PDB file of C-alpha atoms in Angstrom:
ATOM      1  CA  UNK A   1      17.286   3.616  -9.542  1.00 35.00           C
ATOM      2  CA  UNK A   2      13.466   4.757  -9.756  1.00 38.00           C
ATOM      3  CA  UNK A   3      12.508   5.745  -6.421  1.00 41.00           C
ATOM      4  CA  UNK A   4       9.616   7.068  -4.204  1.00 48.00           C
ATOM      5  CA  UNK A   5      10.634   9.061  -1.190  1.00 46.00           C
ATOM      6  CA  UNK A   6       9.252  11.868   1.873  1.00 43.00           C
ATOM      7  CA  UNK A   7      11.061  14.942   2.873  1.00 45.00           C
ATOM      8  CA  UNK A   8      10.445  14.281   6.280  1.00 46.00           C
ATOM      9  CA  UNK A   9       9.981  11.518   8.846  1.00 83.00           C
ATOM     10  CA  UNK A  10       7.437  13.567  11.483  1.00 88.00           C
ATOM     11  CA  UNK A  11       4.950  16.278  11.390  1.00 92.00           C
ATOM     12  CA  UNK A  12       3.522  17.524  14.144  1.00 94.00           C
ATOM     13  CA  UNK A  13       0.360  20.016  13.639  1.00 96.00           C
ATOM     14  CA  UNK A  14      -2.424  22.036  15.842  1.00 96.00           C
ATOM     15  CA  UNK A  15      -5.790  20.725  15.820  1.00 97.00           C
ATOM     16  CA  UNK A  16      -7.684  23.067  12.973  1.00 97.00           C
ATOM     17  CA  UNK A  17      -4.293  23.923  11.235  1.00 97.00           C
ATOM     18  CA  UNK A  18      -4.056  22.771   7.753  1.00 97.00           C
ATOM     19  CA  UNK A  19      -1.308  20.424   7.278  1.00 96.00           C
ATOM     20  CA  UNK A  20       0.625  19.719   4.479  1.00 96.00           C
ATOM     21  CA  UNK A  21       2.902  16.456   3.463  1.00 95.00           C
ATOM     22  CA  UNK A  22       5.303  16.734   0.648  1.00 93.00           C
ATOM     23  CA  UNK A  23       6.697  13.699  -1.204  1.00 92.00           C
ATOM     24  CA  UNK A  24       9.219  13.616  -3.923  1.00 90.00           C
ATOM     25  CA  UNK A  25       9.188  10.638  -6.657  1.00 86.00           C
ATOM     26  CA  UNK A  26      11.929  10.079  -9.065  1.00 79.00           C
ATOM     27  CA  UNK A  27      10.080   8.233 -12.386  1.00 85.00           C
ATOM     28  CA  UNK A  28       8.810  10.738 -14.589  1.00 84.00           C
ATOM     29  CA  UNK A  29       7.318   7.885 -16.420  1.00 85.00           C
ATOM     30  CA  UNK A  30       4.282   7.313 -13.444  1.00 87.00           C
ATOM     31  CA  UNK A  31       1.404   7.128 -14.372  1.00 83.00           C
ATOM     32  CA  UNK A  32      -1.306   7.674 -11.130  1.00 88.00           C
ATOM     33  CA  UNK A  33       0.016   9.014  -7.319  1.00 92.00           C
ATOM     34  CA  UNK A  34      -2.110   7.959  -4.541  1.00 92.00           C
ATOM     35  CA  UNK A  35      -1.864   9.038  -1.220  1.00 94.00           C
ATOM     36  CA  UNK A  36      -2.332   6.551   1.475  1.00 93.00           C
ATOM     37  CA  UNK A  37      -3.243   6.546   5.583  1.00 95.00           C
ATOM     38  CA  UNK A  38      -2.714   4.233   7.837  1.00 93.00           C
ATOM     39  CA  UNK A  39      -3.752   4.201  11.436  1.00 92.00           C
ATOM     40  CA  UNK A  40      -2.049   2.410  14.076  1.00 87.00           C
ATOM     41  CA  UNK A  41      -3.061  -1.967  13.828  1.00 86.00           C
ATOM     42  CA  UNK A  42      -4.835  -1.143  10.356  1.00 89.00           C
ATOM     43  CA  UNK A  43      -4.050  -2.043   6.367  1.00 91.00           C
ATOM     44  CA  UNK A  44      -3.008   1.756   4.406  1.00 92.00           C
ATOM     45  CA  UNK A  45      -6.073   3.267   3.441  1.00 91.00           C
ATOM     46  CA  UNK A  46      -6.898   4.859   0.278  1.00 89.00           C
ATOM     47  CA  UNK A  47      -6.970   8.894   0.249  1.00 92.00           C
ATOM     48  CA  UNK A  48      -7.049  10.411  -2.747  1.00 93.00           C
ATOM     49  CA  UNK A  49      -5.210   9.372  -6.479  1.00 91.00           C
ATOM     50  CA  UNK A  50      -4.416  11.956  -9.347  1.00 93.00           C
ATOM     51  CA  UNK A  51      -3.332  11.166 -12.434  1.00 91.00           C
ATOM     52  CA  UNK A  52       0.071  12.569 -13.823  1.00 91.00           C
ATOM     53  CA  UNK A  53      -1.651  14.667 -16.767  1.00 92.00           C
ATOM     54  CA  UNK A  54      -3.255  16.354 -13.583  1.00 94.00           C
ATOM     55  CA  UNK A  55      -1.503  19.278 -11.473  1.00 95.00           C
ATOM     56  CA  UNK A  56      -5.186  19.430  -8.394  1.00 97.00           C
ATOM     57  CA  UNK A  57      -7.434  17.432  -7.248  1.00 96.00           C
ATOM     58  CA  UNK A  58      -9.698  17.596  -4.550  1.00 95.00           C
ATOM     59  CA  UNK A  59     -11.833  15.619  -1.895  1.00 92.00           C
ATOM     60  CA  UNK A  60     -13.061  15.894   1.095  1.00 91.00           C
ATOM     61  CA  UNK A  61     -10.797  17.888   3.505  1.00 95.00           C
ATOM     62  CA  UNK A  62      -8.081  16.384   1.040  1.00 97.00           C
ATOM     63  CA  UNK A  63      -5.999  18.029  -1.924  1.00 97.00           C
ATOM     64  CA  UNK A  64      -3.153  16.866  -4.294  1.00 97.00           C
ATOM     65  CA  UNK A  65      -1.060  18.772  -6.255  1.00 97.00           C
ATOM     66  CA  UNK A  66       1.309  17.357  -8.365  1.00 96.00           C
ATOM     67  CA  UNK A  67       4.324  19.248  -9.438  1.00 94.00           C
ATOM     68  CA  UNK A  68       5.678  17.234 -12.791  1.00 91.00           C
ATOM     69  CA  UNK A  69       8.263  20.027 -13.310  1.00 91.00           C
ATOM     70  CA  UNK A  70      10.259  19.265  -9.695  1.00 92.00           C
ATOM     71  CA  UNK A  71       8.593  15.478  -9.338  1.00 91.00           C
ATOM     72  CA  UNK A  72       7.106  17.108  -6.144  1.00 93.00           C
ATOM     73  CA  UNK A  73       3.712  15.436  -5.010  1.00 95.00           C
ATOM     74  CA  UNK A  74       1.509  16.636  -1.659  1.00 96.00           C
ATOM     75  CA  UNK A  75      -1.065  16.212   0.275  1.00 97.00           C
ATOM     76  CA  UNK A  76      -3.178  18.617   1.927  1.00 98.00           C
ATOM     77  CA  UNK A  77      -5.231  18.587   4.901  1.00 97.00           C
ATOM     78  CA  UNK A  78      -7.866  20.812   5.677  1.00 97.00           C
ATOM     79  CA  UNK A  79      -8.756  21.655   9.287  1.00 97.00           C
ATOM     80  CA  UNK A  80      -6.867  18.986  10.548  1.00 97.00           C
ATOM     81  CA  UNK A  81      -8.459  16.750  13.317  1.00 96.00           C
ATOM     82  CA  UNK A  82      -6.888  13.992  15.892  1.00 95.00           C
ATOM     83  CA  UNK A  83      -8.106  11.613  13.537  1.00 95.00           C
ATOM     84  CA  UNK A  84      -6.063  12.562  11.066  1.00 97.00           C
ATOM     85  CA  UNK A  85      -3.148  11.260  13.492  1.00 95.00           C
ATOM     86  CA  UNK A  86      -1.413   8.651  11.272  1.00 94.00           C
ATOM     87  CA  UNK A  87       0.832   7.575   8.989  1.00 93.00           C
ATOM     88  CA  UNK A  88       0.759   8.830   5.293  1.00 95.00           C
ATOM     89  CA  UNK A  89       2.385   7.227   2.176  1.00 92.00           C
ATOM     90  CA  UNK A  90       2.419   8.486  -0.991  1.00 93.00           C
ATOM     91  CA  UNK A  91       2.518   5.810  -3.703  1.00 91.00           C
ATOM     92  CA  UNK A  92       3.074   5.852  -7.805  1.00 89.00           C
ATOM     93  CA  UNK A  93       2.504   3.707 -10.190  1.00 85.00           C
ATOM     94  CA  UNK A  94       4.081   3.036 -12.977  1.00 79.00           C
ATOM     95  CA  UNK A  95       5.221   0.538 -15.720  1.00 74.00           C
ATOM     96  CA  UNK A  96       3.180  -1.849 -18.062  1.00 69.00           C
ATOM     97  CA  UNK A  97       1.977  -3.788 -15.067  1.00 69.00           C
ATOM     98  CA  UNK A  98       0.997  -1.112 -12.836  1.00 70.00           C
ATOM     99  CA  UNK A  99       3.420  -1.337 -10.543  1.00 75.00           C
ATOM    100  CA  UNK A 100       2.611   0.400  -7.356  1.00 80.00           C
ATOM    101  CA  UNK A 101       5.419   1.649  -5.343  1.00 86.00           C
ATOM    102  CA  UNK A 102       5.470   3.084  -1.853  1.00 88.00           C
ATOM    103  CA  UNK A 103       7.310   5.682  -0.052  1.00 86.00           C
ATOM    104  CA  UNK A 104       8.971   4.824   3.386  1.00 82.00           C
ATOM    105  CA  UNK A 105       5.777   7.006   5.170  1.00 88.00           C
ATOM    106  CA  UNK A 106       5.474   9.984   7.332  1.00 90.00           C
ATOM    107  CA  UNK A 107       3.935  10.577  10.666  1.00 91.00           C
ATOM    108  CA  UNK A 108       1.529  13.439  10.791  1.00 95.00           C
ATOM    109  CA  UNK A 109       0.780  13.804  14.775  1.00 94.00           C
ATOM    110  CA  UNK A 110      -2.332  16.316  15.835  1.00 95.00           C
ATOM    111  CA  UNK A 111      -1.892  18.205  18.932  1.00 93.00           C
ATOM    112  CA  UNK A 112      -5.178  19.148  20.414  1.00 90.00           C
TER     113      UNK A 112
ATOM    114  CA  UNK B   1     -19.438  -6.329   4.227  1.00 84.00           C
ATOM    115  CA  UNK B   2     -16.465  -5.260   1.393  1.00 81.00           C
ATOM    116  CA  UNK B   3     -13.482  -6.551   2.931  1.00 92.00           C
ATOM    117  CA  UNK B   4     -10.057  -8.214   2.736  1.00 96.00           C
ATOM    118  CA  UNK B   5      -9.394 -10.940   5.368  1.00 96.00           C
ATOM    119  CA  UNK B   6      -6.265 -12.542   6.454  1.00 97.00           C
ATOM    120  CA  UNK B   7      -5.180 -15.469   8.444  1.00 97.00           C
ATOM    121  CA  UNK B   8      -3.771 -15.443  11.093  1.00 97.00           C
ATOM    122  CA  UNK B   9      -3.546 -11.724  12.253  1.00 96.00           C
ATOM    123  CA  UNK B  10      -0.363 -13.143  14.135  1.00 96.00           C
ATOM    124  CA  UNK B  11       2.076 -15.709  13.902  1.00 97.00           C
ATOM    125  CA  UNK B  12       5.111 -16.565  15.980  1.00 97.00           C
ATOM    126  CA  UNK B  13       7.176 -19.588  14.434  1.00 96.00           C
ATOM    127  CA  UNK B  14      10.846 -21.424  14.225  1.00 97.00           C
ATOM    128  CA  UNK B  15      13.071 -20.757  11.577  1.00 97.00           C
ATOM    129  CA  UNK B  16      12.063 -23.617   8.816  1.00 97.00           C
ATOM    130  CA  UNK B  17       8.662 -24.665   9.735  1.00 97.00           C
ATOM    131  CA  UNK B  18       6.653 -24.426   6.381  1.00 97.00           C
ATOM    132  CA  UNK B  19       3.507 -21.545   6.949  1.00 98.00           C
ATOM    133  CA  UNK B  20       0.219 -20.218   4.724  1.00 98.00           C
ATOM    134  CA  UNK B  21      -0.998 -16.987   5.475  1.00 98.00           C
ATOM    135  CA  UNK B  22      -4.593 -16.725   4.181  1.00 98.00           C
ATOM    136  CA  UNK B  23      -6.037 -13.797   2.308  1.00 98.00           C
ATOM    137  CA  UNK B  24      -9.476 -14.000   0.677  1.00 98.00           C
ATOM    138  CA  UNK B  25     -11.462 -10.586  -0.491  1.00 97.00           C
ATOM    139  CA  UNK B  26     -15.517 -10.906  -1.432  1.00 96.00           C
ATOM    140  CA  UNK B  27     -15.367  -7.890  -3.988  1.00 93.00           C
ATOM    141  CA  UNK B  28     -14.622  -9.667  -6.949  1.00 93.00           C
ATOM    142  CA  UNK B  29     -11.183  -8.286  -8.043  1.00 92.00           C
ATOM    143  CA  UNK B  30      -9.247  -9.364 -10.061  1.00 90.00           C
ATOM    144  CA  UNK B  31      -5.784  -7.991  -9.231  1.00 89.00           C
ATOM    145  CA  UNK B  32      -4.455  -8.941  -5.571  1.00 93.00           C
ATOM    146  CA  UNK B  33      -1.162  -8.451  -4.271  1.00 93.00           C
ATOM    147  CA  UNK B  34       1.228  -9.342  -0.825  1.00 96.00           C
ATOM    148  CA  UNK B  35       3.206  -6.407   0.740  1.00 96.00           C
ATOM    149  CA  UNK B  36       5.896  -6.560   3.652  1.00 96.00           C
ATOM    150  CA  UNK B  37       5.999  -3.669   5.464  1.00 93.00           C
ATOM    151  CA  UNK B  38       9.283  -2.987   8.139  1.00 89.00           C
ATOM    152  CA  UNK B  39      10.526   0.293   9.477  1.00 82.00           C
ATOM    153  CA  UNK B  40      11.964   2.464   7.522  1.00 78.00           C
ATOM    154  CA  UNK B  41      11.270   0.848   4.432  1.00 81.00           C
ATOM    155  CA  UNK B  42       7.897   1.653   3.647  1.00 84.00           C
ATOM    156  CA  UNK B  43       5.533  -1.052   2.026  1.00 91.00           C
ATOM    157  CA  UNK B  44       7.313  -3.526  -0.287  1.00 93.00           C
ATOM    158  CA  UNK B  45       5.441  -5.452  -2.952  1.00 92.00           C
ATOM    159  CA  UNK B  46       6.470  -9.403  -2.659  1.00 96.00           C
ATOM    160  CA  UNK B  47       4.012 -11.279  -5.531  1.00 95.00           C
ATOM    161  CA  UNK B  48       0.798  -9.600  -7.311  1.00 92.00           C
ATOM    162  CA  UNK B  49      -1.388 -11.458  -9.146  1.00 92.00           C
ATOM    163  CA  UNK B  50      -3.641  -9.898 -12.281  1.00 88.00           C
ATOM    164  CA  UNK B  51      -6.012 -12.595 -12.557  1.00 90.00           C
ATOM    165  CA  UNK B  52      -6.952 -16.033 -11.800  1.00 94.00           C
ATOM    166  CA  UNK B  53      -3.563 -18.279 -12.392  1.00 94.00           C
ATOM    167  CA  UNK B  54      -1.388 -15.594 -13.507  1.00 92.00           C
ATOM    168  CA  UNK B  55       1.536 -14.122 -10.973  1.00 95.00           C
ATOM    169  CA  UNK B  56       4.573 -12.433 -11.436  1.00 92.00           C
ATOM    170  CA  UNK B  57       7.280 -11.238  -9.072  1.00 93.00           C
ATOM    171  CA  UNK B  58       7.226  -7.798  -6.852  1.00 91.00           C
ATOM    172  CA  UNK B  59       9.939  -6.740  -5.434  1.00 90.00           C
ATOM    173  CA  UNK B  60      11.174  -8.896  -2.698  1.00 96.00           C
ATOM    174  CA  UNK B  61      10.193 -12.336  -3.948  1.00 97.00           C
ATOM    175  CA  UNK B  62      12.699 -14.736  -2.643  1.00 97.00           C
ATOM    176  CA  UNK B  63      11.563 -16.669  -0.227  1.00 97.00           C
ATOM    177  CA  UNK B  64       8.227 -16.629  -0.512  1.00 98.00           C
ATOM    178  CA  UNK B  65       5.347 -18.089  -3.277  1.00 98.00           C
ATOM    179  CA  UNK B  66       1.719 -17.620  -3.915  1.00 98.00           C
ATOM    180  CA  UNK B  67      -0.843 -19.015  -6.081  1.00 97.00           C
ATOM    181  CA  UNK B  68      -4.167 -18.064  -7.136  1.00 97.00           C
ATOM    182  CA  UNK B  69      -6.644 -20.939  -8.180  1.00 97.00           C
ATOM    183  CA  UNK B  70      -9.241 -19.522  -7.565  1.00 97.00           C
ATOM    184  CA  UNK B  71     -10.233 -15.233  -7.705  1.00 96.00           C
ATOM    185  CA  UNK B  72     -10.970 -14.494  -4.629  1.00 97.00           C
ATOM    186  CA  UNK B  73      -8.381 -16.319  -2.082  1.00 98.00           C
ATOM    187  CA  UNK B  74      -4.377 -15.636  -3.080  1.00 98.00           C
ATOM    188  CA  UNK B  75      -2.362 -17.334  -0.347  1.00 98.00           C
ATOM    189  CA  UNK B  76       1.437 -16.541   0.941  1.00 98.00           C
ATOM    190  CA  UNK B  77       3.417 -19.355   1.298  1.00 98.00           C
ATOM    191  CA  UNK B  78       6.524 -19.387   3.311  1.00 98.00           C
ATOM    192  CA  UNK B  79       8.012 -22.874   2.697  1.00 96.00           C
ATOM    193  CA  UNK B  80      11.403 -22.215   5.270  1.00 97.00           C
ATOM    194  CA  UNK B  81      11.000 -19.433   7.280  1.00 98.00           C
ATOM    195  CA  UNK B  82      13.701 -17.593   8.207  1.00 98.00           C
ATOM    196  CA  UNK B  83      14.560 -14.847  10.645  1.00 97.00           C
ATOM    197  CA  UNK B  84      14.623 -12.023   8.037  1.00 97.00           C
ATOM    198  CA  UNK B  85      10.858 -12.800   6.850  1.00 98.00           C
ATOM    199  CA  UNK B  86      10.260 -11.381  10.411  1.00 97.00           C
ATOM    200  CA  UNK B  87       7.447  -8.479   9.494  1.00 96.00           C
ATOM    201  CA  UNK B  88       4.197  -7.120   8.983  1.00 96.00           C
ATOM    202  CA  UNK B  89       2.486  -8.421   5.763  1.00 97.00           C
ATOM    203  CA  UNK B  90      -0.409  -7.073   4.161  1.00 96.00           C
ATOM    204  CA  UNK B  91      -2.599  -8.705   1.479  1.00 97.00           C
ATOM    205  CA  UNK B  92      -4.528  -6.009  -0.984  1.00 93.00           C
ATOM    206  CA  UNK B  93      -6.940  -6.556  -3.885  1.00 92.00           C
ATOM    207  CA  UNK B  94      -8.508  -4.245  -6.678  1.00 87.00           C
ATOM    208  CA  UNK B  95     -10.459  -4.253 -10.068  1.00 83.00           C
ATOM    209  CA  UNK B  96      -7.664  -4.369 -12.842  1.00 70.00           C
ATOM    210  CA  UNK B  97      -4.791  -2.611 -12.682  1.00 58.00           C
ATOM    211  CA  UNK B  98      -3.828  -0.399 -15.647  1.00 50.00           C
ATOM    212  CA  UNK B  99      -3.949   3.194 -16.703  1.00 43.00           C
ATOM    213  CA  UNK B 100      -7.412   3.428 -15.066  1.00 50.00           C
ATOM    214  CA  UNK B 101      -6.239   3.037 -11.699  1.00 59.00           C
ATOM    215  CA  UNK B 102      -8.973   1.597  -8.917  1.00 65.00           C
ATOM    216  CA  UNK B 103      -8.457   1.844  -5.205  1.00 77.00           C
ATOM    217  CA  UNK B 104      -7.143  -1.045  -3.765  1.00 82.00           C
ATOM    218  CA  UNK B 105      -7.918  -2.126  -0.591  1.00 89.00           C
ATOM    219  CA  UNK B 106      -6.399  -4.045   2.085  1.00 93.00           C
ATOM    220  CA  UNK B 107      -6.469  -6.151   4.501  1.00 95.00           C
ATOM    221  CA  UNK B 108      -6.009  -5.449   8.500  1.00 94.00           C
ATOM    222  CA  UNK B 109      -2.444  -7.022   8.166  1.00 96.00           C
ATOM    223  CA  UNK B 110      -0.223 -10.056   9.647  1.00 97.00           C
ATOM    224  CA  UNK B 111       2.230  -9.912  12.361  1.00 96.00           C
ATOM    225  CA  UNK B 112       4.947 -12.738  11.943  1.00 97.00           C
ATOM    226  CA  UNK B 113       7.959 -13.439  14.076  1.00 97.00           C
ATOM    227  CA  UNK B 114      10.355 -15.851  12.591  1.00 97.00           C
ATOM    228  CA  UNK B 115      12.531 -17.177  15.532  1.00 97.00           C
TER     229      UNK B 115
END
């Protein structure tokens, strides 16, 4: 079936390295990818969203890229910082009813 | 404040005993939604609502219902709890959902333990 998954579970990174999360996703049909964070005792926050006839975007310390060819999304951190320390999710949507659908989540970690 | 609340942040109950866990957002959205969240499963989608009386099924539905009379509050009703309903839950809202995408946010989450 359609699915939404991360290459791996942990990531560990040096304060002021860049960091980068890779997700793969399954339904070429999606429509919007949105990254998520969540911090330990909090709801996922929102990071950044790009929309499938995109390949960049960028915010603040943030950038997507979205690989259509391989169904490879990531996330990119500039200058990481401790508070980056948290869980990430990537998320599509997709269908007629926007259905959002969440990877399983992976630890980034900031070593100071 | 922009927020999404929910009621009570933790709950620890007996298998059967009929519970309502409260979410209510003051933005005005339209589209709100109940996730479970467990390790190593990611966030699951249970009910989502678009609008005011209109739900549909997420992904994990059994067990649980919802309702939305009114726009702002969409409760979670668990009428027998059971063991495996043991999780973290998370209420969410946006503006409507669609090809135009808006950030939804969500609330700080619900610890329940089923025993």
């Amino acid at each position: 079936g359609e699915s939404v998954g991360l290459h791996l579970p942990t990531l560990s990174v040096q304060e002021g390295d860049n960091s980068i999360i890779n997700c793969a996703y399954s339904n070429s049909a999606s429509d919007y990818f949105i990254w998520y964070k969540q911090e330990s005792g909090k709801g996922p926050q929102f990071i950044i969203d790009i929309r499938s006839n995109m390949d960049k975007r960028q915010g603040q310390r943030v950038t997507v890229l979205l690989n259509k060819t391989v169904k490879h999304l990531s996330l990119q951190i500039a200058a990481t910082q401790p508070g980056d320390s948290a869980v990430y999710f990537c998320a599509e949507i997709s269908g007629a009813n926007s259905k959002l659908t969440f990877g399983k989540g992976i630890t980034l970690s900031v070593r100071p | 404040e922009a927020q999404v609340t929910q009621n009570p942040r933790y709950l620890i109950t007996v298998t059967g005993k009929k519970l309502t866990v409260t979410c209510s957002q003051n933005m005005n959205h339209e589209y709100m939604s109940w996730y479970r969240q467990d390790p190593g499963l990611g966030l699951r989608q249970i009910y989502y609502s678009m609008n005011v009386e209109v739900t549909d099924k997420g992904d994990v539905p059994e067990g649980y219902k919802v309702s939305r009379k009114e726009k702002r509050n969409f409760p979670l009703i668990l009428e027998s709890p059971s063991p495996n309903q043991t999780s973290l839950y998370f209420c969410a809202s946006s503006f409507r959902q669609g090809w135009s995408y808006n950030e939804q946010f969500f609330g700080p989450g619900t610890r329940l333990t089923v025993l």
